[in-house]
């Protein structure tokens, strides 16, 4: 076992594309853990979607043995943390398992909002921050400006920032030296009862649930009976080990060390991120602070395009949930879409990742309905109902008032796009709290209702800022709002899957926009189709899809019926991608695209 | 000739043209160095022999020389092919033998030759009665030549027809009315009036995609179609098919055979056929390149690149999509026998309510040529149908729907959508019967 003074636990904080994964790979290579041949691009992000999107969903660690210039051998535990606002809690727990953090900033791009949020979390957890400027070999790199920005925006000393090029390997060794020299070792007492933090967990088909943990006090041994304090589950530890990044089995983990264990735990849901692991017979007196059970904040309906896939979808979601307890689902039935599931997510990215994995890994075609937040309905009888499906909206006369969740959003944006960003926030009922400058970049803090953000705010933000704005948020509180249920009627029948909860002041423009979108999205039928948006019985917007007037009146070439039949087959295949609603066929993508707003 | 199952047609594809038209996607080829007509004649004969051996004896009720430009053939080639068909199968005394002709290639002498060869009907590709429009369509003949050709045809053949293309770029309703009025004055008992359609992989498709060729939109094109129906109707030429107009009894029998989903052999490069080998309906497709086709025939006795047995569902779709082009519609009983399918009653009713479809209790239509419109067509009479059905007409349980359906003139404009909807609603008659006995 390494002496605790020779252990360094650290994570890397960076904005997407600023080079976190590349730097991690370099550090791993420098410590000789992986041969070049084995080196897959970005070892730590092992899921396809993680690699494609350049984001990390599951926390992972790798133990490195580093022989420092002082001749001593150090144990470095590099923790790769989830890198998105949806996983803010998971990030905070990963950070809490470290004593230091490397802050990677692109030497030409500068600090981004997401980096900021993670740095603040690191500072909250008393981590030592080691600034690293990446991509210094690019022509656009401006180290001095970015250092100044780090000091201005984050308020930490950037004079010792290390300039590197993770891609070429330039000066990367200096980072390892600084980790040893400048980051503090962990503190812990091997004689105390076991106290370890559950950093993350995932399901392995062979080993069951694998728990990633950081030992604070005591030791975690093979054969030991441990208890997870929040879930009150007791297990016998079967295996203890570390990642290099390959699994390596050990007998035990001591204070300050990071590793994994397995203990015949059946479901990831039994292991909560941030929970305290202790010895069953000799437990620690106090659980670790900061534990929060995961709470979905965004909900939507997921329906199979082909109704016959319903059971497959259920099974696929069950399999994903094995590995992701923060994702929840229950059966939902819709008049428009048939049987499906109401699903809860940590945020929008989480929603996208899950739906994408369902489609890609399980080969399912899905219809996604409008994402919704949780509304608090204060009823006349004093009860409070939590509602996240507009279809569940009770009779309006029974509701005293409705509260909706608000967020505090931090947006960093270059000067040129500030006006557009402010307009977007104002249009989405935002309240400006702060507007400051750091160089030519503005930082705005807005309070926004989450229901204005859940759908396409992030896409719009990227679009109005040409991708330069970065965005981060956290849930602030619930506030009363003048909210109404906007129903969409297609051919005079309400389509439940298209109804949304919206602020009264925004209802008309949303209604009009949805009607216009649907007019484009639903192809002409053999009859005229009215599309209406209504609040209660009151129609507030209307469009009409004119009846199909003519399709091809082609000549039939010399008895070539096959060609006509192939065209018919194509037409019929197209119909299969539609949802029949009454007599109207609605394309599957219409359910989500109808909600997109242009904000013009 | 009362039953389509008693008819048999032969389609002969002649692939050569003097020039390619920019809108045309038919299998046509230009050979500046000419072609070896004797070689092709021999190949046609061999392919006819091959098909005849496969399908056995038939009586040919119609022959159609299409192309390409069949009027570029020498009359004796046409005569030899007809003779050969007659030798292999026998040709009914009243058989219709049509040849497509281009006005530019017409001389009185050639027409007489075709007449002597046995051709009794010509179909002339006039396309427009405006010289400027003909040039735009890439045609090499003039209006004067077209009119002269029509005169020769009138004097030479019992029956003749000609084609016009309308809904052309920039064509107004007034312009079309004037042109069509002139055409009706020149017409015999049959006219084919096609709307210009942009076919993929043609020069027009490229121009259209580049925004350089703008054709009337659906609204304007529909208006032109309605004008066409109105004006032809006034002159006694009924719209017996989507784009074909005839005095009752003067319909193209060969084309009716396609639309009624009868049996026809297709010989020559790129020809399509629907032949019955035993009781199996088989789709044939021949090699498109003329010389390659001839080489295949010389090698293997036939030039077919595909011979596909059609599944019942495929036959159902084909019968439906062809048959609904006709104003007489289709016999649902035959559809059930041939394709094992029946459109669902609610869908029929829905389309009737939209004014796009009509259904009727009707015995097999009069196919003697009297336009096929004599059925007792009514709307929303399904319950009456069941009530008045005689025991011999359908099972005791009652038929699951009407005997015939046809599209209305309004429905004809959106035929693709109507066909798709009906086809999607297909149920097997067995299943319908099961549902009934269960209920």
Short mmCIF file of N, CA and C in Angstrom, two decimals, chain B residues 77-193:
data_model
loop_
_atom_site.label_atom_id
_atom_site.label_comp_id
_atom_site.label_asym_id
_atom_site.label_seq_id
_atom_site.Cartn_x
_atom_site.Cartn_y
_atom_site.Cartn_z
N UNK B 77 -40.98 -5.50 -91.89
CA UNK B 77 -40.59 -6.00 -90.56
C UNK B 77 -41.84 -6.15 -89.70
N UNK B 78 -42.68 -5.10 -89.77
CA UNK B 78 -43.93 -5.14 -89.00
C UNK B 78 -44.77 -6.33 -89.46
N UNK B 79 -44.85 -6.49 -90.77
CA UNK B 79 -45.65 -7.58 -91.33
C UNK B 79 -45.13 -8.93 -90.86
N UNK B 80 -43.79 -9.09 -90.87
CA UNK B 80 -43.21 -10.37 -90.47
C UNK B 80 -43.49 -10.68 -89.01
N UNK B 81 -43.43 -9.64 -88.18
CA UNK B 81 -43.68 -9.87 -86.75
C UNK B 81 -45.14 -10.28 -86.55
N UNK B 82 -46.05 -9.57 -87.21
CA UNK B 82 -47.46 -9.92 -87.06
C UNK B 82 -47.72 -11.34 -87.56
N UNK B 83 -47.12 -11.65 -88.70
CA UNK B 83 -47.28 -13.01 -89.24
C UNK B 83 -46.77 -14.06 -88.26
N UNK B 84 -45.63 -13.73 -87.66
CA UNK B 84 -45.02 -14.69 -86.75
C UNK B 84 -45.89 -14.91 -85.51
N UNK B 85 -46.44 -13.82 -85.03
CA UNK B 85 -47.35 -13.92 -83.87
C UNK B 85 -48.56 -14.79 -84.24
N UNK B 86 -49.05 -14.56 -85.45
CA UNK B 86 -50.22 -15.31 -85.90
C UNK B 86 -49.88 -16.80 -86.03
N UNK B 87 -48.65 -17.07 -86.49
CA UNK B 87 -48.23 -18.45 -86.67
C UNK B 87 -48.10 -19.14 -85.31
N UNK B 88 -47.56 -18.43 -84.34
CA UNK B 88 -47.32 -19.02 -83.02
C UNK B 88 -48.61 -19.23 -82.23
N UNK B 89 -49.47 -18.20 -82.27
CA UNK B 89 -50.62 -18.24 -81.38
C UNK B 89 -51.98 -18.21 -82.10
N UNK B 90 -52.00 -17.56 -83.21
CA UNK B 90 -53.30 -17.27 -83.84
C UNK B 90 -53.80 -15.93 -83.37
N UNK B 91 -54.26 -15.14 -84.30
CA UNK B 91 -54.74 -13.80 -84.00
C UNK B 91 -56.23 -13.74 -84.29
N UNK B 92 -56.99 -13.23 -83.33
CA UNK B 92 -58.44 -13.13 -83.50
C UNK B 92 -58.76 -12.26 -84.70
N UNK B 93 -59.83 -12.57 -85.42
CA UNK B 93 -60.15 -11.79 -86.64
C UNK B 93 -60.38 -10.31 -86.33
N UNK B 94 -60.92 -10.04 -85.15
CA UNK B 94 -61.20 -8.64 -84.85
C UNK B 94 -60.08 -8.03 -83.99
N UNK B 95 -58.90 -8.64 -83.98
CA UNK B 95 -57.82 -8.14 -83.13
C UNK B 95 -57.46 -6.70 -83.48
N UNK B 96 -57.12 -5.95 -82.45
CA UNK B 96 -56.69 -4.56 -82.63
C UNK B 96 -55.17 -4.58 -82.76
N UNK B 97 -54.66 -4.01 -83.83
CA UNK B 97 -53.20 -3.98 -84.02
C UNK B 97 -52.79 -2.53 -84.20
N UNK B 98 -52.13 -2.01 -83.17
CA UNK B 98 -51.80 -0.58 -83.11
C UNK B 98 -50.31 -0.38 -83.32
N UNK B 99 -49.98 0.72 -83.96
CA UNK B 99 -48.58 1.09 -84.11
C UNK B 99 -48.45 2.58 -83.77
N UNK B 100 -47.45 2.87 -82.94
CA UNK B 100 -47.20 4.27 -82.61
C UNK B 100 -46.38 4.91 -83.71
N UNK B 101 -46.77 6.14 -84.08
CA UNK B 101 -46.06 6.80 -85.17
C UNK B 101 -45.71 8.23 -84.79
N UNK B 102 -44.59 8.67 -85.29
CA UNK B 102 -44.23 10.07 -85.10
C UNK B 102 -44.57 10.84 -86.37
N UNK B 103 -45.12 12.02 -86.25
CA UNK B 103 -45.54 12.75 -87.44
C UNK B 103 -44.41 12.95 -88.42
N UNK B 104 -43.20 13.16 -87.92
CA UNK B 104 -42.07 13.45 -88.81
C UNK B 104 -41.73 12.26 -89.70
N UNK B 105 -42.04 11.06 -89.26
CA UNK B 105 -41.62 9.87 -90.01
C UNK B 105 -42.77 9.31 -90.85
N UNK B 106 -43.82 10.12 -90.96
CA UNK B 106 -44.98 9.61 -91.68
C UNK B 106 -44.94 10.00 -93.16
N UNK B 107 -45.09 8.99 -94.01
CA UNK B 107 -45.36 9.28 -95.41
C UNK B 107 -46.54 8.41 -95.76
N UNK B 108 -47.32 8.86 -96.70
CA UNK B 108 -48.52 8.10 -97.07
C UNK B 108 -48.15 6.67 -97.45
N UNK B 109 -47.03 6.54 -98.15
CA UNK B 109 -46.61 5.23 -98.62
C UNK B 109 -46.31 4.28 -97.47
N UNK B 110 -45.59 4.80 -96.49
CA UNK B 110 -45.24 3.96 -95.34
C UNK B 110 -46.51 3.53 -94.62
N UNK B 111 -47.45 4.46 -94.46
CA UNK B 111 -48.68 4.12 -93.76
C UNK B 111 -49.43 3.02 -94.49
N UNK B 112 -49.44 3.12 -95.80
CA UNK B 112 -50.12 2.07 -96.58
C UNK B 112 -49.44 0.73 -96.34
N UNK B 113 -48.11 0.79 -96.25
CA UNK B 113 -47.35 -0.43 -95.99
C UNK B 113 -47.73 -1.05 -94.64
N UNK B 114 -47.86 -0.18 -93.63
CA UNK B 114 -48.25 -0.68 -92.31
C UNK B 114 -49.65 -1.28 -92.37
N UNK B 115 -50.50 -0.58 -93.11
CA UNK B 115 -51.88 -1.06 -93.23
C UNK B 115 -51.90 -2.46 -93.85
N UNK B 116 -51.08 -2.60 -94.91
CA UNK B 116 -51.01 -3.89 -95.59
C UNK B 116 -50.39 -4.96 -94.70
N UNK B 117 -49.51 -4.52 -93.78
CA UNK B 117 -48.89 -5.47 -92.87
C UNK B 117 -49.90 -5.99 -91.84
N UNK B 118 -51.04 -5.31 -91.71
CA UNK B 118 -52.04 -5.78 -90.75
C UNK B 118 -52.38 -4.78 -89.67
N UNK B 119 -51.63 -3.66 -89.61
CA UNK B 119 -51.92 -2.64 -88.60
C UNK B 119 -53.27 -2.02 -88.92
N UNK B 120 -54.14 -1.94 -87.89
CA UNK B 120 -55.44 -1.33 -88.16
C UNK B 120 -55.72 -0.09 -87.30
N UNK B 121 -54.70 0.30 -86.55
CA UNK B 121 -54.89 1.48 -85.71
C UNK B 121 -53.52 2.14 -85.53
N UNK B 122 -53.48 3.48 -85.68
CA UNK B 122 -52.22 4.17 -85.37
C UNK B 122 -52.45 5.18 -84.26
N UNK B 123 -51.39 5.38 -83.52
CA UNK B 123 -51.42 6.35 -82.44
C UNK B 123 -50.27 7.31 -82.72
N UNK B 124 -50.60 8.57 -82.98
CA UNK B 124 -49.59 9.51 -83.48
C UNK B 124 -49.17 10.48 -82.38
N UNK B 125 -47.87 10.60 -82.20
CA UNK B 125 -47.33 11.47 -81.16
C UNK B 125 -47.27 12.91 -81.61
N UNK B 126 -48.43 13.55 -81.67
CA UNK B 126 -48.50 14.95 -82.11
C UNK B 126 -47.89 15.86 -81.03
N UNK B 127 -48.25 15.66 -79.79
CA UNK B 127 -47.73 16.34 -78.59
C UNK B 127 -48.17 17.80 -78.45
N UNK B 128 -48.17 18.57 -79.52
CA UNK B 128 -48.68 19.93 -79.40
C UNK B 128 -49.11 20.42 -80.78
N UNK B 129 -50.03 21.36 -80.78
CA UNK B 129 -50.44 21.99 -82.04
C UNK B 129 -49.87 23.40 -82.13
N UNK B 130 -48.78 23.64 -81.43
CA UNK B 130 -48.10 24.94 -81.47
C UNK B 130 -46.63 24.70 -81.81
N UNK B 131 -46.18 25.29 -82.91
CA UNK B 131 -44.80 25.02 -83.34
C UNK B 131 -43.77 25.36 -82.29
N UNK B 132 -43.99 26.52 -81.64
CA UNK B 132 -43.03 26.96 -80.64
C UNK B 132 -42.94 25.94 -79.50
N UNK B 133 -44.11 25.40 -79.12
CA UNK B 133 -44.15 24.42 -78.03
C UNK B 133 -43.47 23.12 -78.45
N UNK B 134 -43.68 22.75 -79.70
CA UNK B 134 -43.04 21.52 -80.20
C UNK B 134 -41.53 21.64 -80.11
N UNK B 135 -41.02 22.83 -80.45
CA UNK B 135 -39.57 23.03 -80.37
C UNK B 135 -39.11 22.92 -78.93
N UNK B 136 -39.90 23.51 -78.02
CA UNK B 136 -39.52 23.45 -76.59
C UNK B 136 -39.53 22.02 -76.08
N UNK B 137 -40.44 21.22 -76.62
CA UNK B 137 -40.51 19.83 -76.18
C UNK B 137 -39.43 18.96 -76.86
N UNK B 138 -38.65 19.63 -77.71
CA UNK B 138 -37.57 18.89 -78.37
C UNK B 138 -38.06 18.02 -79.50
N UNK B 139 -39.24 18.33 -80.03
CA UNK B 139 -39.78 17.51 -81.11
C UNK B 139 -39.23 18.00 -82.44
N UNK B 140 -39.07 17.05 -83.37
CA UNK B 140 -38.46 17.44 -84.63
C UNK B 140 -39.49 17.70 -85.72
N UNK B 141 -40.76 17.48 -85.41
CA UNK B 141 -41.77 17.73 -86.46
C UNK B 141 -42.45 19.09 -86.24
N UNK B 142 -43.19 19.51 -87.26
CA UNK B 142 -43.92 20.77 -87.17
C UNK B 142 -45.41 20.47 -87.04
N UNK B 143 -46.19 21.50 -86.72
CA UNK B 143 -47.64 21.32 -86.62
C UNK B 143 -48.21 20.93 -87.99
N UNK B 144 -47.67 21.54 -89.04
CA UNK B 144 -48.16 21.21 -90.38
C UNK B 144 -47.94 19.74 -90.69
N UNK B 145 -46.75 19.25 -90.34
CA UNK B 145 -46.45 17.83 -90.58
C UNK B 145 -47.41 16.94 -89.78
N UNK B 146 -47.67 17.37 -88.55
CA UNK B 146 -48.56 16.59 -87.68
C UNK B 146 -49.94 16.51 -88.30
N UNK B 147 -50.42 17.65 -88.78
CA UNK B 147 -51.76 17.67 -89.37
C UNK B 147 -51.81 16.80 -90.63
N UNK B 148 -50.74 16.87 -91.40
CA UNK B 148 -50.69 16.05 -92.61
C UNK B 148 -50.71 14.57 -92.24
N UNK B 149 -49.97 14.23 -91.20
CA UNK B 149 -49.92 12.83 -90.77
C UNK B 149 -51.30 12.36 -90.33
N UNK B 150 -52.01 13.25 -89.62
CA UNK B 150 -53.36 12.88 -89.17
C UNK B 150 -54.28 12.62 -90.38
N UNK B 151 -54.12 13.43 -91.41
CA UNK B 151 -54.96 13.25 -92.60
C UNK B 151 -54.67 11.91 -93.26
N UNK B 152 -53.37 11.61 -93.35
CA UNK B 152 -53.00 10.33 -93.96
C UNK B 152 -53.56 9.18 -93.12
N UNK B 153 -53.44 9.32 -91.82
CA UNK B 153 -53.92 8.26 -90.93
C UNK B 153 -55.41 8.07 -91.10
N UNK B 154 -56.12 9.19 -91.15
CA UNK B 154 -57.58 9.13 -91.28
C UNK B 154 -57.98 8.38 -92.56
N UNK B 155 -57.17 8.61 -93.59
CA UNK B 155 -57.51 8.00 -94.86
C UNK B 155 -57.02 6.56 -94.99
N UNK B 156 -56.14 6.15 -94.10
CA UNK B 156 -55.51 4.84 -94.27
C UNK B 156 -56.06 3.78 -93.32
N UNK B 157 -56.33 4.21 -92.07
CA UNK B 157 -56.69 3.23 -91.04
C UNK B 157 -58.14 3.41 -90.58
N UNK B 158 -58.74 2.31 -90.14
CA UNK B 158 -60.09 2.41 -89.57
C UNK B 158 -60.10 3.31 -88.34
N UNK B 159 -59.02 3.14 -87.54
CA UNK B 159 -59.00 3.86 -86.27
C UNK B 159 -57.66 4.57 -86.11
N UNK B 160 -57.71 5.74 -85.54
CA UNK B 160 -56.45 6.40 -85.20
C UNK B 160 -56.64 7.25 -83.95
N UNK B 161 -55.54 7.51 -83.31
CA UNK B 161 -55.56 8.34 -82.11
C UNK B 161 -54.33 9.22 -82.15
N UNK B 162 -54.32 10.27 -81.39
CA UNK B 162 -53.05 10.99 -81.23
C UNK B 162 -52.89 11.48 -79.80
N UNK B 163 -51.62 11.77 -79.48
CA UNK B 163 -51.24 12.19 -78.13
C UNK B 163 -50.97 13.69 -78.10
N UNK B 164 -51.37 14.31 -77.04
CA UNK B 164 -50.92 15.68 -76.76
C UNK B 164 -50.35 15.70 -75.34
N UNK B 165 -49.38 16.60 -75.16
CA UNK B 165 -48.84 16.82 -73.81
C UNK B 165 -49.29 18.21 -73.38
N UNK B 166 -49.93 18.28 -72.22
CA UNK B 166 -50.35 19.60 -71.76
C UNK B 166 -49.90 19.82 -70.33
N UNK B 167 -50.37 20.93 -69.72
CA UNK B 167 -49.81 21.40 -68.44
C UNK B 167 -48.32 21.63 -68.63
N UNK B 168 -48.01 22.28 -69.75
CA UNK B 168 -46.62 22.59 -70.08
C UNK B 168 -46.21 23.88 -69.37
N UNK B 169 -44.90 24.14 -69.31
CA UNK B 169 -44.47 25.37 -68.62
C UNK B 169 -45.17 26.60 -69.17
N UNK B 170 -45.77 27.35 -68.31
CA UNK B 170 -46.38 28.62 -68.70
C UNK B 170 -47.71 28.49 -69.42
N UNK B 171 -48.23 27.29 -69.58
CA UNK B 171 -49.47 27.12 -70.33
C UNK B 171 -50.68 27.62 -69.52
N UNK B 172 -51.41 28.56 -70.08
CA UNK B 172 -52.57 29.08 -69.37
C UNK B 172 -53.81 28.26 -69.73
N UNK B 173 -54.86 28.46 -68.95
CA UNK B 173 -56.11 27.75 -69.20
C UNK B 173 -56.66 28.13 -70.58
N UNK B 174 -56.57 29.42 -70.93
CA UNK B 174 -57.11 29.88 -72.23
C UNK B 174 -56.35 29.25 -73.37
N UNK B 175 -55.01 29.24 -73.23
CA UNK B 175 -54.18 28.67 -74.28
C UNK B 175 -54.52 27.20 -74.50
N UNK B 176 -54.72 26.49 -73.40
CA UNK B 176 -55.01 25.05 -73.52
C UNK B 176 -56.40 24.84 -74.11
N UNK B 177 -57.34 25.65 -73.70
CA UNK B 177 -58.69 25.55 -74.28
C UNK B 177 -58.62 25.68 -75.81
N UNK B 178 -57.88 26.69 -76.26
CA UNK B 178 -57.81 26.93 -77.70
C UNK B 178 -57.14 25.76 -78.42
N UNK B 179 -56.04 25.29 -77.84
CA UNK B 179 -55.29 24.21 -78.47
C UNK B 179 -56.12 22.92 -78.48
N UNK B 180 -56.78 22.66 -77.35
CA UNK B 180 -57.57 21.43 -77.24
C UNK B 180 -58.77 21.48 -78.20
N UNK B 181 -59.35 22.68 -78.37
CA UNK B 181 -60.48 22.81 -79.29
C UNK B 181 -60.04 22.43 -80.71
N UNK B 182 -58.87 22.91 -81.09
CA UNK B 182 -58.34 22.54 -82.41
C UNK B 182 -58.11 21.05 -82.50
N UNK B 183 -57.57 20.49 -81.41
CA UNK B 183 -57.27 19.06 -81.40
C UNK B 183 -58.56 18.25 -81.57
N UNK B 184 -59.62 18.70 -80.89
CA UNK B 184 -60.87 17.96 -80.97
C UNK B 184 -61.45 18.00 -82.39
N UNK B 185 -61.17 19.09 -83.09
CA UNK B 185 -61.61 19.16 -84.48
C UNK B 185 -60.86 18.17 -85.36
N UNK B 186 -59.62 17.92 -84.98
CA UNK B 186 -58.79 17.00 -85.78
C UNK B 186 -58.97 15.55 -85.37
N UNK B 187 -59.56 15.35 -84.19
CA UNK B 187 -59.57 14.01 -83.59
C UNK B 187 -60.51 13.05 -84.29
N UNK B 188 -60.19 11.77 -84.18
CA UNK B 188 -61.11 10.71 -84.56
C UNK B 188 -61.91 10.33 -83.32
N UNK B 189 -61.86 9.05 -82.99
CA UNK B 189 -62.64 8.58 -81.86
C UNK B 189 -61.83 8.40 -80.59
N UNK B 190 -60.55 8.76 -80.65
CA UNK B 190 -59.70 8.50 -79.48
C UNK B 190 -58.61 9.56 -79.37
N UNK B 191 -58.36 9.99 -78.15
CA UNK B 191 -57.29 10.95 -77.87
C UNK B 191 -56.58 10.54 -76.58
N UNK B 192 -55.25 10.71 -76.56
CA UNK B 192 -54.52 10.55 -75.30
C UNK B 192 -53.99 11.93 -74.92
N UNK B 193 -54.38 12.40 -73.77
CA UNK B 193 -53.99 13.75 -73.34
C UNK B 193 -53.26 13.63 -72.01
#
